[in-house]
Structure formats: structure tokens, C-alpha cells
Coordinates of C-alpha atoms in Angstrom, one line a residue:
M226 CA 136.0 32.0 -125.6
I227 CA 137.9 34.5 -124.1
D228 CA 140.2 36.5 -126.2
R229 CA 143.8 35.5 -125.1
L230 CA 145.8 37.6 -128.0
H231 CA 146.9 39.9 -125.4
G232 CA 150.7 39.3 -125.2
K233 CA 150.8 39.4 -129.0
G234 CA 149.2 42.9 -129.4
I235 CA 150.0 45.1 -132.3
S236 CA 152.6 42.7 -134.1
T237 CA 149.4 40.2 -134.4
L238 CA 147.5 43.2 -136.0
L239 CA 149.9 44.1 -138.4
K240 CA 149.8 40.8 -139.9
F241 CA 147.2 41.9 -142.0
K242 CA 147.3 45.2 -143.7
V243 CA 144.7 47.2 -145.1
P244 CA 145.2 50.7 -146.1
H245 CA 145.4 52.7 -142.8
L246 CA 144.3 49.7 -140.6
R247 CA 145.3 46.1 -139.6
F248 CA 143.7 43.5 -138.2
G249 CA 144.0 40.3 -135.8
L250 CA 143.7 36.6 -136.5
V251 CA 140.3 36.0 -134.8
A252 CA 138.4 38.9 -136.7
V253 CA 139.8 37.1 -139.9
S254 CA 138.8 33.9 -138.8
L255 CA 135.4 35.2 -137.9
L256 CA 134.8 37.0 -141.5
S257 CA 136.0 34.0 -143.4
S258 CA 133.0 32.4 -142.8
S259 CA 131.0 35.0 -144.0
M260 CA 131.0 33.7 -147.7
V261 CA 129.9 30.3 -146.6
A262 CA 127.0 31.8 -144.4
Q263 CA 126.0 34.4 -147.2
A264 CA 125.8 31.4 -149.7
E265 CA 123.4 29.2 -147.6
V266 CA 119.9 29.3 -148.7
G267 CA 117.3 30.7 -146.4
P268 CA 114.5 32.8 -146.0
S269 CA 114.1 35.3 -149.0
A270 CA 115.7 38.5 -147.9
P271 CA 113.9 41.6 -147.5
S272 CA 114.0 44.1 -150.4
R273 CA 115.6 46.8 -148.6
P274 CA 118.6 46.8 -146.3
N275 CA 118.2 46.1 -142.7
I276 CA 119.8 48.5 -140.4
L277 CA 121.7 47.5 -137.1
L278 CA 122.8 50.2 -134.9
I279 CA 125.4 49.2 -132.0
M280 CA 125.9 51.9 -129.2
A281 CA 128.6 51.4 -126.6
D282 CA 128.3 53.3 -123.2
D283 CA 131.3 55.6 -122.2
L284 CA 133.5 54.1 -124.6
G285 CA 136.7 56.2 -124.8
Y286 CA 138.2 57.2 -128.3
S287 CA 141.1 54.8 -127.8
D288 CA 139.4 51.7 -126.2
L289 CA 139.2 49.6 -129.6
S290 CA 142.2 47.7 -131.0
A291 CA 141.1 49.4 -134.2
F292 CA 141.8 52.7 -132.9
G293 CA 145.1 51.8 -131.0
S294 CA 143.9 50.4 -127.7
E295 CA 145.7 47.0 -126.6
I296 CA 142.0 46.0 -125.6
N297 CA 141.7 43.4 -128.3
T298 CA 138.5 43.6 -129.8
P299 CA 138.7 41.8 -133.0
N300 CA 134.8 41.3 -134.0
I301 CA 134.3 44.9 -134.0
D302 CA 137.5 45.6 -135.9
A303 CA 136.3 43.1 -138.4
L304 CA 133.0 45.7 -138.9
A305 CA 135.6 48.0 -140.3
E306 CA 137.6 45.6 -142.3
H307 CA 134.2 45.5 -144.4
G308 CA 133.5 49.1 -143.9
R309 CA 135.1 52.4 -142.9
I310 CA 136.4 54.2 -140.0
L311 CA 135.1 57.7 -139.5
T312 CA 137.9 59.5 -137.2
N313 CA 136.1 62.8 -136.7
F314 CA 132.5 61.8 -135.3
H315 CA 131.0 63.7 -132.5
T316 CA 128.4 63.1 -130.3
A317 CA 127.0 65.3 -127.0
A318 CA 129.4 65.1 -124.0
V319 CA 127.1 63.1 -122.2
C320 CA 124.7 59.9 -122.6
S321 CA 121.1 61.2 -123.0
P322 CA 121.6 64.1 -124.9
T323 CA 123.3 61.9 -127.6
R324 CA 120.7 59.1 -127.6
A325 CA 118.2 62.2 -127.9
S326 CA 119.9 63.5 -131.0
L327 CA 120.6 60.2 -132.7
M328 CA 116.9 59.1 -132.4
T329 CA 115.8 62.5 -133.6
G330 CA 118.5 64.1 -135.8
V331 CA 117.4 67.1 -133.7
D332 CA 120.0 69.3 -131.5
H333 CA 119.4 67.7 -128.0
H334 CA 117.9 71.1 -126.6
L335 CA 115.0 70.9 -129.1
A336 CA 114.8 67.1 -128.4
G337 CA 114.0 67.3 -125.1
I338 CA 116.9 66.7 -123.5
G339 CA 118.8 70.2 -122.7
N340 CA 120.5 68.7 -119.9
M341 CA 120.1 65.2 -118.2
G342 CA 116.6 65.3 -116.3
E343 CA 118.0 64.1 -113.3
V344 CA 120.6 66.9 -113.6
V345 CA 118.2 69.3 -113.7
G346 CA 116.1 67.9 -110.9
F347 CA 118.9 68.0 -108.6
N348 CA 119.9 71.5 -109.6
I349 CA 116.3 72.8 -108.8
V350 CA 116.3 70.7 -105.3
Q351 CA 119.8 72.7 -104.3
N352 CA 118.6 75.7 -105.3
K353 CA 121.8 77.8 -104.7
P354 CA 123.1 80.7 -106.9
I355 CA 125.6 78.0 -108.6
N356 CA 122.7 76.2 -109.5
A357 CA 121.0 79.4 -111.3
P358 CA 118.8 79.4 -113.1
W359 CA 117.4 76.2 -111.4
G360 CA 115.9 76.5 -108.2
A361 CA 113.1 78.6 -106.4
S362 CA 115.0 81.3 -105.3
N363 CA 116.2 81.6 -109.1
S364 CA 114.4 81.5 -112.1
Y365 CA 112.8 77.8 -112.8
D366 CA 111.0 75.8 -109.9
F367 CA 109.4 72.1 -110.5
D368 CA 106.2 74.0 -111.7
N369 CA 107.7 76.5 -114.5
I370 CA 110.6 73.9 -116.2
P371 CA 111.1 75.4 -119.8
E372 CA 110.5 73.3 -122.9
G373 CA 113.3 71.1 -123.6
Y374 CA 114.5 70.4 -120.1
H375 CA 111.8 68.0 -118.5
G376 CA 113.9 64.7 -119.1
H377 CA 112.1 62.9 -121.8
I378 CA 112.3 62.9 -125.7
S379 CA 110.2 65.8 -127.3
E380 CA 106.5 65.2 -128.5
K381 CA 107.7 67.4 -131.1
T382 CA 110.0 65.3 -132.9
A383 CA 109.8 62.3 -135.2
T384 CA 112.3 59.4 -133.9
M385 CA 114.3 57.1 -136.1
S386 CA 112.0 54.2 -135.0
E387 CA 108.8 55.8 -135.7
L388 CA 109.7 56.8 -139.3
L389 CA 111.5 53.2 -140.0
S390 CA 108.3 51.4 -138.6
D391 CA 105.9 53.9 -140.6
S392 CA 107.8 52.8 -143.6
G393 CA 107.6 49.1 -143.1
Y394 CA 110.7 48.0 -140.9
H395 CA 110.2 45.6 -137.9
T396 CA 112.0 47.8 -135.1
Y397 CA 113.7 46.4 -132.1
M398 CA 115.8 47.8 -129.0
V399 CA 117.5 46.6 -126.5
G400 CA 119.9 48.5 -123.8
K401 CA 119.7 52.0 -122.3
W402 CA 116.9 54.4 -123.2
H403 CA 117.7 57.1 -120.6
L404 CA 114.9 59.2 -122.6
A405 CA 111.8 58.8 -120.6
Y406 CA 111.9 60.7 -117.2
D407 CA 109.6 63.5 -115.9
V408 CA 111.2 66.1 -113.5
K409 CA 109.0 66.5 -110.7
S410 CA 109.2 67.7 -107.0
P411 CA 109.7 64.7 -104.2
D412 CA 107.1 63.8 -102.3
K413 CA 106.1 61.6 -99.5
D414 CA 105.8 58.6 -102.2
H415 CA 108.9 59.7 -104.4
K416 CA 112.3 60.3 -102.8
R417 CA 113.8 61.4 -106.0
W418 CA 112.9 64.5 -108.3
Y419 CA 112.1 62.5 -111.5
R420 CA 109.5 59.9 -112.8
I421 CA 109.0 57.5 -115.5
N422 CA 107.0 58.9 -118.3
K423 CA 105.6 56.0 -120.1
S424 CA 104.8 57.7 -123.1
A425 CA 108.2 58.6 -123.9
L426 CA 109.3 54.7 -123.4
P427 CA 110.8 52.7 -126.3
Y428 CA 107.4 51.0 -127.1
S429 CA 105.8 54.3 -127.3
R430 CA 108.1 55.7 -129.6
G431 CA 108.3 53.5 -132.6
F432 CA 109.6 50.4 -131.2
E433 CA 107.9 47.1 -131.9
K434 CA 109.5 45.1 -129.2
S435 CA 112.4 46.5 -126.4
Y436 CA 113.9 45.4 -123.4
V437 CA 115.7 48.6 -122.0
L438 CA 117.0 50.0 -118.8
V439 CA 115.2 53.2 -118.2
D440 CA 117.6 54.9 -115.7
G441 CA 120.9 56.6 -116.9
G442 CA 123.1 53.5 -115.2
G443 CA 122.8 50.7 -113.2
S444 CA 124.1 47.2 -112.3
H445 CA 125.4 45.0 -115.1
F446 CA 124.5 41.6 -112.8
A447 CA 121.2 40.8 -111.3
P448 CA 120.8 42.4 -107.9
A449 CA 122.9 41.0 -104.9
A450 CA 121.4 39.6 -101.9
V451 CA 121.5 43.1 -100.2
P452 CA 121.4 45.4 -103.0
T453 CA 123.7 48.4 -104.1
P454 CA 122.3 51.6 -104.5
L455 CA 122.8 51.0 -108.3
D456 CA 120.7 47.4 -108.1
L457 CA 117.5 50.0 -107.4
T458 CA 117.3 50.5 -111.4
M459 CA 114.0 50.4 -113.2
Y460 CA 113.6 48.3 -116.8
A461 CA 111.0 48.2 -119.3
E462 CA 109.5 45.4 -121.4
N463 CA 107.6 46.9 -124.1
G464 CA 105.0 48.4 -121.9
R465 CA 105.6 46.8 -118.7
V466 CA 107.9 48.8 -116.3
F467 CA 109.6 46.5 -113.6
P468 CA 112.3 47.2 -110.9
A469 CA 115.5 45.3 -111.6
K470 CA 114.7 42.9 -108.6
F471 CA 112.9 41.2 -111.1
L472 CA 115.6 40.5 -113.5
P473 CA 116.8 36.8 -114.3
K474 CA 119.2 35.7 -112.0
D475 CA 122.0 34.9 -114.4
F476 CA 121.4 38.3 -115.9
Y477 CA 124.7 40.1 -117.1
S478 CA 123.8 43.2 -119.2
T479 CA 125.8 42.4 -122.5
E480 CA 125.1 38.9 -122.5
F481 CA 121.2 39.2 -122.0
Y482 CA 120.8 42.3 -124.4
T483 CA 122.4 40.0 -127.1
N484 CA 120.3 36.9 -126.6
K485 CA 117.3 39.5 -126.5
L486 CA 118.1 41.2 -129.8
I487 CA 118.9 37.9 -131.6
D488 CA 115.4 36.6 -130.4
Y489 CA 113.9 39.4 -131.6
I490 CA 115.4 39.3 -135.1
D491 CA 114.6 35.8 -135.4
S492 CA 111.0 36.3 -134.2
N493 CA 110.0 37.7 -137.7
H494 CA 112.8 36.3 -139.8
G495 CA 111.7 35.3 -143.4
D496 CA 108.4 37.6 -143.5
G497 CA 109.9 39.6 -146.0
K498 CA 110.0 43.2 -144.2
P499 CA 113.4 44.4 -143.4
F500 CA 114.7 45.1 -139.6
F501 CA 116.2 48.0 -137.5
A502 CA 117.6 46.9 -134.6
Y503 CA 119.0 49.1 -132.1
A504 CA 121.7 47.5 -129.3
A505 CA 122.4 50.3 -127.0
Y506 CA 124.6 48.4 -124.8
T507 CA 125.2 49.6 -121.2
A508 CA 129.0 48.7 -121.1
P509 CA 131.5 49.8 -120.1
H510 CA 129.5 52.3 -118.0
W511 CA 130.2 51.9 -114.6
P512 CA 129.7 50.2 -112.2
L513 CA 132.6 48.4 -113.6
Q514 CA 131.4 44.7 -113.5
A515 CA 132.4 41.6 -115.6
P516 CA 132.5 38.0 -115.7
Q517 CA 135.3 36.5 -113.7
A518 CA 136.9 34.9 -116.7
D519 CA 137.0 38.0 -118.7
I520 CA 138.6 39.7 -115.8
D521 CA 141.4 37.0 -114.9
A522 CA 142.2 37.5 -118.6
Q523 CA 143.3 40.9 -118.5
K524 CA 145.1 40.3 -114.9
G525 CA 148.7 42.5 -115.1
R526 CA 148.0 44.0 -118.2
Y527 CA 148.2 47.9 -116.8
D528 CA 150.7 47.4 -114.0
E529 CA 152.7 49.7 -116.2
G530 CA 150.3 52.5 -115.3
Y531 CA 148.6 55.5 -116.8
E532 CA 151.6 57.3 -118.7
V533 CA 152.9 54.2 -120.3
V534 CA 149.6 52.7 -121.6
R535 CA 148.5 56.0 -123.2
E536 CA 151.8 56.6 -124.6
K537 CA 151.8 53.1 -126.2
R538 CA 147.9 53.9 -127.3
I539 CA 149.0 57.1 -129.2
A540 CA 152.2 55.5 -131.0
R541 CA 149.6 52.9 -132.3
M542 CA 146.9 55.3 -133.4
R543 CA 150.0 57.0 -135.4
S544 CA 151.1 54.0 -137.0
L545 CA 147.5 53.2 -137.8
G546 CA 147.0 56.4 -139.5
L547 CA 144.2 57.4 -137.0
I548 CA 145.7 61.2 -135.9
T549 CA 146.7 63.2 -138.7
D550 CA 145.0 66.1 -137.7
V551 CA 146.9 66.0 -134.2
N552 CA 150.2 67.4 -134.5
H553 CA 150.4 67.8 -130.7
I554 CA 148.8 65.6 -128.3
A555 CA 146.8 67.0 -125.3
A556 CA 148.7 67.5 -121.9
E557 CA 148.0 64.7 -119.6
S558 CA 148.1 65.0 -115.7
V559 CA 144.8 66.3 -115.4
G560 CA 144.0 63.6 -112.7
P561 CA 145.2 63.4 -109.1
K562 CA 148.4 61.7 -108.9
R563 CA 150.9 60.3 -111.4
W564 CA 151.5 56.5 -111.3
E565 CA 154.9 57.0 -109.6
E566 CA 153.3 59.0 -106.9
L567 CA 151.1 56.0 -105.7
T568 CA 151.6 53.8 -103.0
E569 CA 151.8 50.1 -104.0
E570 CA 148.1 49.7 -102.6
E571 CA 146.9 52.5 -104.8
R572 CA 148.5 50.5 -107.7
H573 CA 147.0 47.5 -107.3
K574 CA 143.6 49.3 -107.0
E575 CA 143.9 51.3 -109.9
S576 CA 145.2 48.4 -112.2
K577 CA 142.4 46.3 -111.1
Y578 CA 140.1 49.0 -112.2
M579 CA 141.2 49.2 -115.5
E580 CA 141.4 45.6 -115.6
I581 CA 137.5 45.1 -115.2
Y582 CA 137.0 48.3 -117.5
A583 CA 139.1 46.4 -120.3
A584 CA 137.2 43.2 -119.4
M585 CA 133.8 44.9 -120.3
V586 CA 135.1 46.2 -123.3
S587 CA 136.4 42.5 -124.5
N588 CA 133.1 41.0 -123.3
L589 CA 131.2 43.6 -125.4
D590 CA 133.4 42.7 -128.6
R591 CA 133.0 39.1 -127.9
H592 CA 129.1 39.6 -127.8
V593 CA 128.8 41.9 -130.9
G594 CA 130.9 39.2 -132.6
R595 CA 127.9 36.8 -131.5
L596 CA 125.4 39.1 -133.2
V597 CA 127.1 39.6 -136.2
H598 CA 127.7 36.2 -136.8
H599 CA 124.1 35.1 -136.5
L600 CA 123.4 37.6 -139.1
K601 CA 125.5 35.8 -141.4
E602 CA 123.8 32.2 -140.0
I603 CA 120.6 33.8 -141.1
N604 CA 121.9 35.1 -144.4
Q605 CA 121.1 38.7 -143.6
Y606 CA 124.9 40.0 -143.0
D607 CA 125.5 41.2 -146.5
N608 CA 122.1 43.1 -146.8
T609 CA 122.4 44.7 -143.3
M610 CA 124.2 48.4 -142.6
I611 CA 126.0 48.3 -139.5
V612 CA 127.0 50.9 -137.4
F613 CA 129.0 51.0 -134.4
M614 CA 129.7 54.1 -131.9
S615 CA 129.9 55.4 -128.4
D616 CA 127.4 57.8 -126.8
N617 CA 130.3 60.2 -125.7
G618 CA 133.6 60.1 -124.3
A619 CA 135.4 58.0 -121.5
E620 CA 133.8 59.3 -118.1
G621 CA 136.3 60.3 -115.5
A622 CA 133.8 60.9 -112.5
P623 CA 133.1 58.8 -109.8
A624 CA 130.2 56.4 -109.7
F625 CA 127.0 58.4 -108.5
M626 CA 125.0 56.9 -105.8
L627 CA 122.5 58.7 -103.6
P628 CA 122.7 57.0 -99.9
I629 CA 119.5 54.8 -99.5
P630 CA 118.9 52.6 -96.5
G631 CA 118.8 49.1 -96.8
T632 CA 121.6 48.9 -99.2
K633 CA 125.1 47.8 -98.9
V634 CA 128.3 48.1 -101.2
D635 CA 131.6 46.0 -101.0
N636 CA 134.4 47.6 -102.9
S637 CA 137.0 45.2 -101.8
L638 CA 139.8 44.5 -103.8
A639 CA 138.6 40.8 -104.0
N640 CA 134.8 41.8 -104.7
M641 CA 135.8 44.8 -107.8
G642 CA 134.1 43.9 -110.5
K643 CA 131.7 41.2 -109.2
P644 CA 128.0 41.9 -107.8
G645 CA 127.7 44.0 -104.8
S646 CA 130.5 46.3 -106.1
V647 CA 130.5 49.9 -107.3
V648 CA 133.6 51.1 -108.9
A649 CA 134.4 53.8 -111.7
Y650 CA 138.3 53.8 -113.0
G651 CA 138.6 57.6 -112.3
P652 CA 140.2 60.7 -114.3
R653 CA 143.5 59.1 -115.1
W654 CA 142.4 56.0 -116.7
A655 CA 139.7 58.2 -118.6
E656 CA 142.4 60.4 -119.7
V657 CA 144.0 57.0 -121.3
S658 CA 140.7 56.2 -123.0
A659 CA 140.1 59.6 -124.2
A660 CA 143.8 59.7 -125.9
P661 CA 144.9 61.5 -127.7
F662 CA 142.5 64.3 -127.0
R663 CA 141.8 66.7 -123.9
L664 CA 139.4 65.8 -121.0
F665 CA 136.7 63.4 -121.2
K666 CA 132.8 62.9 -120.7
G667 CA 130.9 65.8 -119.5
F668 CA 133.7 68.3 -120.8
T669 CA 131.5 69.7 -123.8
G670 CA 134.2 72.4 -124.9
A671 CA 137.1 69.5 -125.4
E672 CA 137.5 67.1 -127.8
G673 CA 137.9 64.1 -125.3
A674 CA 134.1 64.7 -124.4
T675 CA 132.5 64.3 -127.7
A676 CA 134.9 62.6 -130.1
S677 CA 133.5 59.1 -130.3
P678 CA 135.1 56.1 -132.5
L679 CA 132.7 55.4 -135.5
I680 CA 132.6 52.4 -137.9
V681 CA 130.2 52.4 -140.7
K682 CA 129.8 48.9 -142.8
L683 CA 127.2 49.6 -145.7
N684 CA 124.8 47.0 -146.8
G685 CA 126.6 44.8 -149.5
Q686 CA 130.0 46.1 -148.6
N687 CA 132.7 43.4 -148.5
E688 CA 135.9 45.5 -148.4
H689 CA 137.6 48.0 -146.2
K690 CA 137.4 51.9 -147.6
P691 CA 139.8 54.4 -146.6
N692 CA 139.3 56.0 -143.2
S693 CA 137.8 59.5 -143.1
N694 CA 138.4 62.8 -141.2
A695 CA 135.7 64.4 -142.2
R696 CA 133.6 66.4 -139.2
L697 CA 130.8 64.5 -138.7
Q698 CA 127.8 64.9 -135.9
V699 CA 125.3 62.7 -133.8
V700 CA 122.7 64.2 -135.6
D701 CA 124.0 63.2 -139.4
I702 CA 123.1 59.4 -138.6
L703 CA 119.3 59.8 -138.7
P704 CA 119.3 61.3 -142.1
T705 CA 122.1 58.8 -143.2
V706 CA 120.1 55.8 -141.8
L707 CA 116.9 57.0 -143.8
E708 CA 118.5 57.6 -147.1
V709 CA 119.6 53.8 -146.9
A710 CA 116.1 52.7 -146.1
D711 CA 114.9 54.9 -148.9
V712 CA 112.5 56.8 -146.1
D713 CA 111.8 60.5 -146.7
I714 CA 113.4 62.9 -144.2
P715 CA 110.2 64.8 -142.3
T716 CA 110.2 68.6 -142.4
N717 CA 107.8 70.5 -140.0
T718 CA 104.9 68.1 -139.8
Y719 CA 104.8 64.4 -139.2
K720 CA 101.8 62.1 -139.3
G721 CA 99.6 65.5 -138.5
K722 CA 101.9 67.1 -135.6
E723 CA 104.3 69.7 -135.7
I724 CA 108.0 68.6 -135.0
Y725 CA 111.5 70.0 -135.3
P726 CA 112.8 68.9 -138.5
P727 CA 116.2 66.8 -138.4
K728 CA 119.1 69.2 -138.8
G729 CA 121.5 66.6 -139.9
V730 CA 123.3 65.9 -143.1
S731 CA 123.2 62.2 -144.9
F732 CA 126.8 61.0 -145.6
L733 CA 125.8 58.2 -147.3
S734 CA 127.0 59.5 -151.0
A735 CA 130.3 59.9 -149.1
L736 CA 130.7 56.4 -147.8
K737 CA 130.2 54.9 -150.9
E738 CA 133.1 56.6 -152.3
S739 CA 136.0 54.3 -153.1
G740 CA 138.4 57.0 -151.6
S741 CA 138.5 59.1 -148.5
F742 CA 136.5 61.9 -148.0
T743 CA 137.5 65.1 -146.1
H744 CA 134.0 67.2 -146.1
V745 CA 130.5 66.2 -145.5
H746 CA 128.9 69.5 -144.3
A747 CA 129.3 72.5 -146.5
Q748 CA 132.0 74.8 -146.1
G749 CA 130.8 77.6 -143.5
S750 CA 128.5 75.2 -141.7
V751 CA 127.9 75.8 -138.0
L752 CA 128.2 73.0 -135.5
A753 CA 127.8 73.8 -132.3
D754 CA 126.7 72.2 -128.7
E755 CA 126.2 73.4 -125.3
L756 CA 125.6 71.4 -121.9
M757 CA 126.0 72.6 -118.0
G758 CA 127.7 75.7 -119.0
A759 CA 130.4 74.3 -121.1
S760 CA 130.5 74.5 -125.0
Y761 CA 132.0 74.7 -128.5
L762 CA 131.3 75.8 -131.9
V763 CA 133.0 74.6 -135.1
R764 CA 133.2 76.4 -138.3
G765 CA 135.7 75.3 -140.9
N766 CA 139.0 74.9 -139.3
W767 CA 137.9 76.6 -136.4
K768 CA 137.0 75.7 -133.1
L769 CA 135.6 77.9 -130.4
S770 CA 135.7 76.8 -126.6
Q771 CA 134.3 77.6 -123.3
Q772 CA 135.6 75.0 -120.9
A773 CA 136.8 75.0 -117.5
P774 CA 139.6 72.7 -116.6
L775 CA 138.8 69.5 -114.2
G776 CA 138.4 70.9 -110.5
K777 CA 137.2 70.5 -107.3
T778 CA 135.6 73.9 -106.6
P779 CA 132.4 74.9 -108.9
V780 CA 133.2 78.0 -111.3
F781 CA 130.9 80.4 -113.1
T782 CA 130.4 80.2 -116.7
K783 CA 130.9 83.8 -116.6
D784 CA 134.3 83.4 -115.5
V785 CA 135.5 81.1 -117.8
P786 CA 137.4 82.5 -121.2
F787 CA 136.7 81.4 -124.7
A788 CA 139.7 79.7 -126.4
L789 CA 140.1 79.4 -130.2
Y790 CA 141.9 76.5 -131.8
D791 CA 142.9 75.4 -135.3
I792 CA 141.5 71.3 -135.2
S793 CA 142.6 71.1 -138.8
T794 CA 146.1 70.4 -137.0
D795 CA 145.4 70.8 -133.3
R796 CA 142.3 68.6 -132.2
G797 CA 144.6 68.1 -129.2
E798 CA 143.7 71.7 -128.3
T799 CA 147.1 72.8 -127.0
K800 CA 147.6 76.0 -128.5
D801 CA 144.6 78.8 -127.6
L802 CA 145.0 81.2 -130.9
S803 CA 142.3 83.9 -129.5
A804 CA 144.5 86.4 -128.7
Q805 CA 146.2 86.4 -132.4
Y806 CA 142.6 86.4 -133.8
P807 CA 140.4 88.8 -131.8
E808 CA 138.1 89.6 -134.8
L809 CA 137.4 86.1 -135.6
L810 CA 137.0 85.3 -132.0
A811 CA 134.3 88.0 -131.6
D812 CA 132.3 86.5 -134.7
M813 CA 132.5 82.9 -133.4
K814 CA 131.2 83.9 -130.1
E815 CA 128.2 85.9 -132.2
A816 CA 127.8 82.6 -134.0
F817 CA 127.5 80.9 -130.6
R818 CA 124.8 83.2 -129.5
E819 CA 122.7 82.8 -132.6
Y820 CA 122.9 79.0 -131.9
V821 CA 121.7 79.5 -128.2
R822 CA 118.7 81.6 -129.6
Q823 CA 117.9 79.2 -132.5
N824 CA 117.8 76.0 -130.1
K825 CA 116.2 77.4 -127.1
V826 CA 119.5 76.8 -124.8
V827 CA 118.7 77.7 -121.1
E828 CA 122.3 78.8 -120.2
H829 CA 123.8 77.8 -116.7
A830 CA 125.3 80.1 -113.9
A831 CA 128.0 77.2 -113.5
S832 CA 130.3 75.6 -116.1
Y833 CA 131.0 71.7 -115.6
N834 CA 134.4 70.8 -114.4
G835 CA 133.9 67.5 -113.1
R836 CA 132.0 66.1 -110.2

């Protein structure tokens, strides 16, 4: 089962030529069974299409072979052969804000996740000037947290699962939820500054069946005999909440979630109702862990180092026609050391980090292939819209662990990637995954944080359509899905309660076009985001960005200048044009102030510049 096309790389991919895209032998062999599978007689198909939404966790823009990676991902690539690659799709810069907007079609500040709940609570506990406005000495303590920052998906929204369930869909979810916290003060019974809000779990927000990681991250294996801090996570199966120690002993996240989702799909197969299945995989989020066979298959592939791997990816991206709007590549060297400056021991460790990461991506691809193959076996592939995306850019920060008595971590070279280890791959490899863009996860003002690979295969679509570089936002997914499902988009009320109406734009009609398309949003539309004091605003070809560089010393937002980029040619964000266009700069800054007002943004004293 392990993919061993590593040495063949791009030469294998180039054998299969599709406009702007080429695919490997494995992908073609999987797809060749499609016609036979689709012709098999089975239970009657629902009249409306099924919807399969697949999300990877912290997968970088260039981490799929369809997007230029050396990591072979034939099964995900195969979705593009029957669908379309969208090269200019944007999420929030970190996980739960993206997930809130994805589920609601609403800006994440209004959807209840103005910031990750655990970060809000941490800032209140820290209570320093740099944490303002959070903390008793500043403006907001635990007893007066403003709307949108409580850590759970807002009651003033209608979720994708609720809307589809109410219209006759079965709704299933597996994987990471991260939308069900309540930010609360620690006490004698609770050492953390957040609790689980059961009314915000998937089972309470429209999912008929769900098995999810409640937290923002956790180990991919069942807990070790002596747990790590990341083994002490919480899960929910429907309405039952339980700690990770009760997971099956043979648990590995990606495989388990795939098996569970297949079981859910089969549980009601043939009853004539369509399904909405949300596979929110936790790979390749740290801690980097994978089955040993997957890790062994990557051995030695990253001994060339960061710079060489990044340059090769960029070259492949150019040959595949993926970065026509990037005339200049974002500068590298944001990490602590170049490859040539590392000791031999450091190189061994750095190579191993990336080998494990690549193993997680390869493993993810294989299980996506299993899921898609099952749809073919039950004669549902052709009647299913499939969306594949990541929740944000690559993660350059270290794995976050609070010191917890009774836990133990073994990050020895021999144990890396196994149960009991907790490693991340750091800023230099994140820079590779984010190629060709600037910075990575958390840095909202930079393309590398918000640019996500997006592949969409429509129901009934059986051929590749040209890539599109039209700007798309995560809030556009919900209205597109609803249009596919023939479900009305709610306005200001839903089922008797006031809600924030979805703000995204359906791009279904564009997806149906035979050729490429360059615009979905109306000319002059304002597209913006803010998170942890970093921000951007896009209007037409122009991008306003307020983003501090990677650093170890906290910086105040007021000290971070705004930059202006022409992203029609410079998505690499290499040339700040703010000095040349002062009037445009001022106009776009005022547009950002309006965005802040409309979306109830609580502005931070500090601007995110890394952990």
C-alpha cells in the first residue's frame, strides 16, 4: 500500500498530460476502475448530490504533488483530474477561525471565533500590557469577554450541517472540531482557562453522527503508557465526551477517521437520502507521528535540505502553470539557520522531521483514496461533490505543550514519529510547504498563512477543467455547497432565531464553465481578515497588509507599518508600493477600519510574529 514512486518524481507525473496538470500512474489506475464501479447495480441513488468535504490540518500550499510537491499524493491529485484546481483560495490564518467560517459562511469574528478560545484565555491569564485588551488590568477579564471571543461557534449562526440536515440530508463528521470551548477562569477543579461547551459540539449543531477531537490538536496514536501532554485530549462521539485514554488501542487518527466515516455513510446507504460528510482530518498537524512503514518510505528524501527542496517545488509549480500571478518569489531565510549552517546532528534531526511530515501527508492521501474508492464501490462517486482543502497555511511554530505532572516526552531520533514523541518541523520546513509565498500559519497579513490548496470535483464531472486563479474565500464554500444541494441561503433569521447571514458568494456557476475564470466576487469587493493583531484587506489587484516579521520579541500592532502589494503580479509580496500610492494606502486603511466596525473585531495590542 505504501507509495513508492518517490524516485520517479515529476517524470512520472509528466506522462499524463491534462491542461495545466499531469498525474501519476497510481492516480490513473484508481480512476480507471471508476467506470466499472459506477456501472454496478446498487441501491437507488438520491436525487440530490452527496457532498464530501475533506479538510487537511496545517497542510501547506505546495504539499500536494498536484501543487508541485515531491510528496506523491496520487489519490488527491486524481480528484483534480475529474475536477478543478483553484490556485487563489484563502482561509483564516489559523484553524478554528477557518472552521467557524467554513461551517457558517460568516466572518469568524461574528461566527464566535474572533480568536482561538485558548489564546483568549491565555492572554487574560497573562494580563500584561502586551496582552491588552485582555486581562483584569486591561479591558476584558473572564467575566466580561465580548461577543465573538468566547471560544465556541456562535448561536447566532446557522451551520452547514444544520441547513443540510433540515433539508433532508444525512450529516456525518469525523476529525477535528475545535469550535466548542467556553473561556473560563481556572479554579481548583480546572487548571486550564477553557471548558467544553457541549451545546457547541457537532452533535448539537446539525451532525447526525460524529466522532471528533474536541481540542485544537492532539496525538495521532492512542496515548502512550506514560502519556505526553498531547495525549491528554478530549473527544466526543455524538453527545458522549471522553478522554483520549479511551480511544481504541490501535488508533491512528487518519485511518480511524476514514473507517468511521465509511461506516457512517454505509449506515443509511440506500434509503434514498443524500449525505453530507465532513472529513476534518487532523494530519499533518503536530505532533508529527505516522505509521513506521510510511516514515521508512520517506527515508533520505530530505537530506538535500530546505533550500534545494523549496527551489525544486517552485520549479515544478511553474511547469504546472500554478503560479502565473507570482512574478517574484517570496524571500526565504526567515528561519534560524540555513542548511549549510547546521551541524551533522542537526541535519539528521531536520531531515527526520520532514520525513515524518511527508509520511503523514502520504498516509492522508492513501486514506482519501480509500474513501473515494468506497464511494465508487457503492455507486455514489459520480453523484458526489468532493471538496479538498487545508484549514490554513503550513505551521512553523513549535508544538505547544503545557508542563503537566505525570507526563513524559521522548523526542530521541529513534522515537520521533512514534507514540510518546512530540515534534514539529519548524519555520524552515514550513517555508518550504508555503512556497512560493511569504511566511506561514498565524501570519494573517502574509499569503503563506492564508493560501490553501483547493480542489473541487462536482457531481457528474468526469474530466479535468482548467485551473482558476480567481480569488476565493473560505466563506464562499457554504453558499456553493448550498447551491449544489438546492438549499436556500438563510437571511437574518433561521428557525425563529436571529442569525448573522452568510456573506460568501457561490462559485458553482464558475465551476461549471468549460474554461478558466478570473473573478467570482464583484469588482471592487472588499475581502479582509484580522487575527491576533495582524491583518489584510484585498480590493481588486491591491492588498493592504499589516504584518510583523517572524521574531522572538513581541511587537505592538501600532508599531507595525501597513504595506501595499499589487497581487495581480506579486503574490510573493516582494515589493511594498505604499510609498508610491499614498492616497490608495489611506483609502484602503479606511476600508479596513470599516471592516473592523462591521465585524466587531476586538483589536490586539500585540501583532502576531510567531510563538
